[in-house]
Amino acid sequence: MTAEEYRNYLDQDFSDVDINEMTDLRMIKADGNKPLQERRDIFLNKVGNPYLVRIGNMKVKVRFANNGISMEQAFENMLLSV
């Protein structure tokens, strides 16, 4: 995924997405035996926009604090916790 694609996802607004078309994060299961890159690819394919997700009947906008790590590292840390 390119930086521009990430930026487009990040800039997407709640009103642009119908909650019924979003994948519920509770339904995504990660296989901890697979390499991180493969888990990342599977997650992105299932969820679409990693910054605007659904949990039950609630839309959630994901933001990462600027604490000196890259967005990619923050995203990997999030995947490792799923």
PDB file of C-alpha atoms in Angstrom:
ATOM      1  CA  MET A   1       0.000   0.000   0.000  1.00  0.00           C
ATOM      2  CA  THR A   2       1.353   3.404  -0.929  1.00  0.00           C
ATOM      3  CA  ALA A   3       1.622   6.440   1.350  1.00  0.00           C
ATOM      4  CA  GLU A   4      -1.078   8.131  -0.734  1.00  0.00           C
ATOM      5  CA  GLU A   5      -3.444   5.187  -0.213  1.00  0.00           C
ATOM      6  CA  TYR A   6      -2.795   5.326   3.543  1.00  0.00           C
ATOM      7  CA  ARG A   7      -3.474   9.090   3.517  1.00  0.00           C
ATOM      8  CA  ASN A   8      -6.759   8.583   1.612  1.00  0.00           C
ATOM      9  CA  TYR A   9      -7.863   5.997   4.161  1.00  0.00           C
ATOM     10  CA  LEU A  10      -6.861   8.267   7.048  1.00  0.00           C
ATOM     11  CA  ASP A  11      -8.782  11.202   5.579  1.00  0.00           C
ATOM     12  CA  GLN A  12     -11.987   9.199   5.057  1.00  0.00           C
ATOM     13  CA  ASP A  13     -14.910  10.475   7.138  1.00  0.00           C
ATOM     14  CA  PHE A  14     -17.552   8.511   9.062  1.00  0.00           C
ATOM     15  CA  SER A  15     -20.293   9.889   6.830  1.00  0.00           C
ATOM     16  CA  ASP A  16     -18.559   8.399   3.764  1.00  0.00           C
ATOM     17  CA  VAL A  17     -19.043   4.808   4.935  1.00  0.00           C
ATOM     18  CA  ASP A  18     -22.203   2.771   5.591  1.00  0.00           C
ATOM     19  CA  ILE A  19     -21.663   0.759   8.762  1.00  0.00           C
ATOM     20  CA  ASN A  20     -23.473  -2.209   7.204  1.00  0.00           C
ATOM     21  CA  GLU A  21     -20.762  -2.416   4.530  1.00  0.00           C
ATOM     22  CA  MET A  22     -17.940  -2.513   7.074  1.00  0.00           C
ATOM     23  CA  THR A  23     -16.318  -5.687   8.413  1.00  0.00           C
ATOM     24  CA  ASP A  24     -16.841  -6.122  12.140  1.00  0.00           C
ATOM     25  CA  LEU A  25     -13.415  -6.451  13.804  1.00  0.00           C
ATOM     26  CA  ARG A  26     -14.884  -8.984  16.224  1.00  0.00           C
ATOM     27  CA  MET A  27     -15.241 -11.367  13.296  1.00  0.00           C
ATOM     28  CA  ILE A  28     -11.582 -11.170  12.209  1.00  0.00           C
ATOM     29  CA  LYS A  29      -9.378 -13.877  13.642  1.00  0.00           C
ATOM     30  CA  ALA A  30      -5.602 -13.677  13.375  1.00  0.00           C
ATOM     31  CA  ASP A  31      -3.425 -16.765  13.069  1.00  0.00           C
ATOM     32  CA  GLY A  32      -0.486 -16.031  15.353  1.00  0.00           C
ATOM     33  CA  ASN A  33       1.527 -18.765  13.630  1.00  0.00           C
ATOM     34  CA  LYS A  34       1.649 -16.820  10.357  1.00  0.00           C
ATOM     35  CA  PRO A  35       4.371 -14.240   9.696  1.00  0.00           C
ATOM     36  CA  LEU A  36       3.485 -10.636  10.543  1.00  0.00           C
ATOM     37  CA  GLN A  37       3.510  -9.554   6.881  1.00  0.00           C
ATOM     38  CA  GLU A  38       0.981 -12.253   5.996  1.00  0.00           C
ATOM     39  CA  ARG A  39      -1.233 -11.322   8.982  1.00  0.00           C
ATOM     40  CA  ARG A  40      -1.064  -7.656   7.901  1.00  0.00           C
ATOM     41  CA  ASP A  41      -2.087  -8.516   4.346  1.00  0.00           C
ATOM     42  CA  ILE A  42      -4.974 -10.701   5.514  1.00  0.00           C
ATOM     43  CA  PHE A  43      -6.179  -8.002   7.918  1.00  0.00           C
ATOM     44  CA  LEU A  44      -6.073  -5.274   5.266  1.00  0.00           C
ATOM     45  CA  ASN A  45      -7.898  -7.477   2.753  1.00  0.00           C
ATOM     46  CA  LYS A  46     -10.653  -8.196   5.255  1.00  0.00           C
ATOM     47  CA  VAL A  47     -11.089  -4.754   6.806  1.00  0.00           C
ATOM     48  CA  GLY A  48     -10.293  -2.447   3.884  1.00  0.00           C
ATOM     49  CA  ASN A  49      -9.637   0.863   5.613  1.00  0.00           C
ATOM     50  CA  PRO A  50      -7.475   0.136   8.695  1.00  0.00           C
ATOM     51  CA  TYR A  51      -8.249   3.588  10.155  1.00  0.00           C
ATOM     52  CA  LEU A  52     -12.047   3.401  10.004  1.00  0.00           C
ATOM     53  CA  VAL A  53     -13.351   0.139  11.398  1.00  0.00           C
ATOM     54  CA  ARG A  54     -16.495  -1.345  12.875  1.00  0.00           C
ATOM     55  CA  ILE A  55     -16.862  -2.992  16.263  1.00  0.00           C
ATOM     56  CA  GLY A  56     -20.410  -4.227  16.681  1.00  0.00           C
ATOM     57  CA  ASN A  57     -22.754  -1.362  15.863  1.00  0.00           C
ATOM     58  CA  MET A  58     -20.087   1.311  16.375  1.00  0.00           C
ATOM     59  CA  LYS A  59     -17.759   2.948  13.860  1.00  0.00           C
ATOM     60  CA  VAL A  60     -14.259   3.573  15.201  1.00  0.00           C
ATOM     61  CA  LYS A  61     -11.675   5.995  13.800  1.00  0.00           C
ATOM     62  CA  VAL A  62      -8.161   4.733  14.564  1.00  0.00           C
ATOM     63  CA  ARG A  63      -5.401   7.267  15.203  1.00  0.00           C
ATOM     64  CA  PHE A  64      -1.839   6.660  16.317  1.00  0.00           C
ATOM     65  CA  ALA A  65      -0.078   9.015  18.712  1.00  0.00           C
ATOM     66  CA  ASN A  66       3.151  10.493  17.409  1.00  0.00           C
ATOM     67  CA  ASN A  67       5.453   8.931  19.978  1.00  0.00           C
ATOM     68  CA  GLY A  68       8.529   8.559  17.823  1.00  0.00           C
ATOM     69  CA  ILE A  69       7.629   5.306  16.077  1.00  0.00           C
ATOM     70  CA  SER A  70       6.598   5.003  12.460  1.00  0.00           C
ATOM     71  CA  MET A  71       2.979   4.506  11.397  1.00  0.00           C
ATOM     72  CA  GLU A  72       3.989   1.081  10.092  1.00  0.00           C
ATOM     73  CA  GLN A  73       5.410   0.089  13.489  1.00  0.00           C
ATOM     74  CA  ALA A  74       2.300   1.387  15.266  1.00  0.00           C
ATOM     75  CA  PHE A  75       0.114  -0.606  12.837  1.00  0.00           C
ATOM     76  CA  GLU A  76       2.225  -3.745  13.405  1.00  0.00           C
ATOM     77  CA  ASN A  77       1.883  -3.274  17.167  1.00  0.00           C
ATOM     78  CA  MET A  78      -1.891  -3.049  16.738  1.00  0.00           C
ATOM     79  CA  LEU A  79      -1.920  -6.268  14.673  1.00  0.00           C
ATOM     80  CA  LEU A  80       0.176  -8.081  17.247  1.00  0.00           C
ATOM     81  CA  SER A  81      -2.463  -7.270  19.863  1.00  0.00           C
ATOM     82  CA  VAL A  82      -5.369  -8.663  17.776  1.00  0.00           C
TER      83      VAL A  82
END
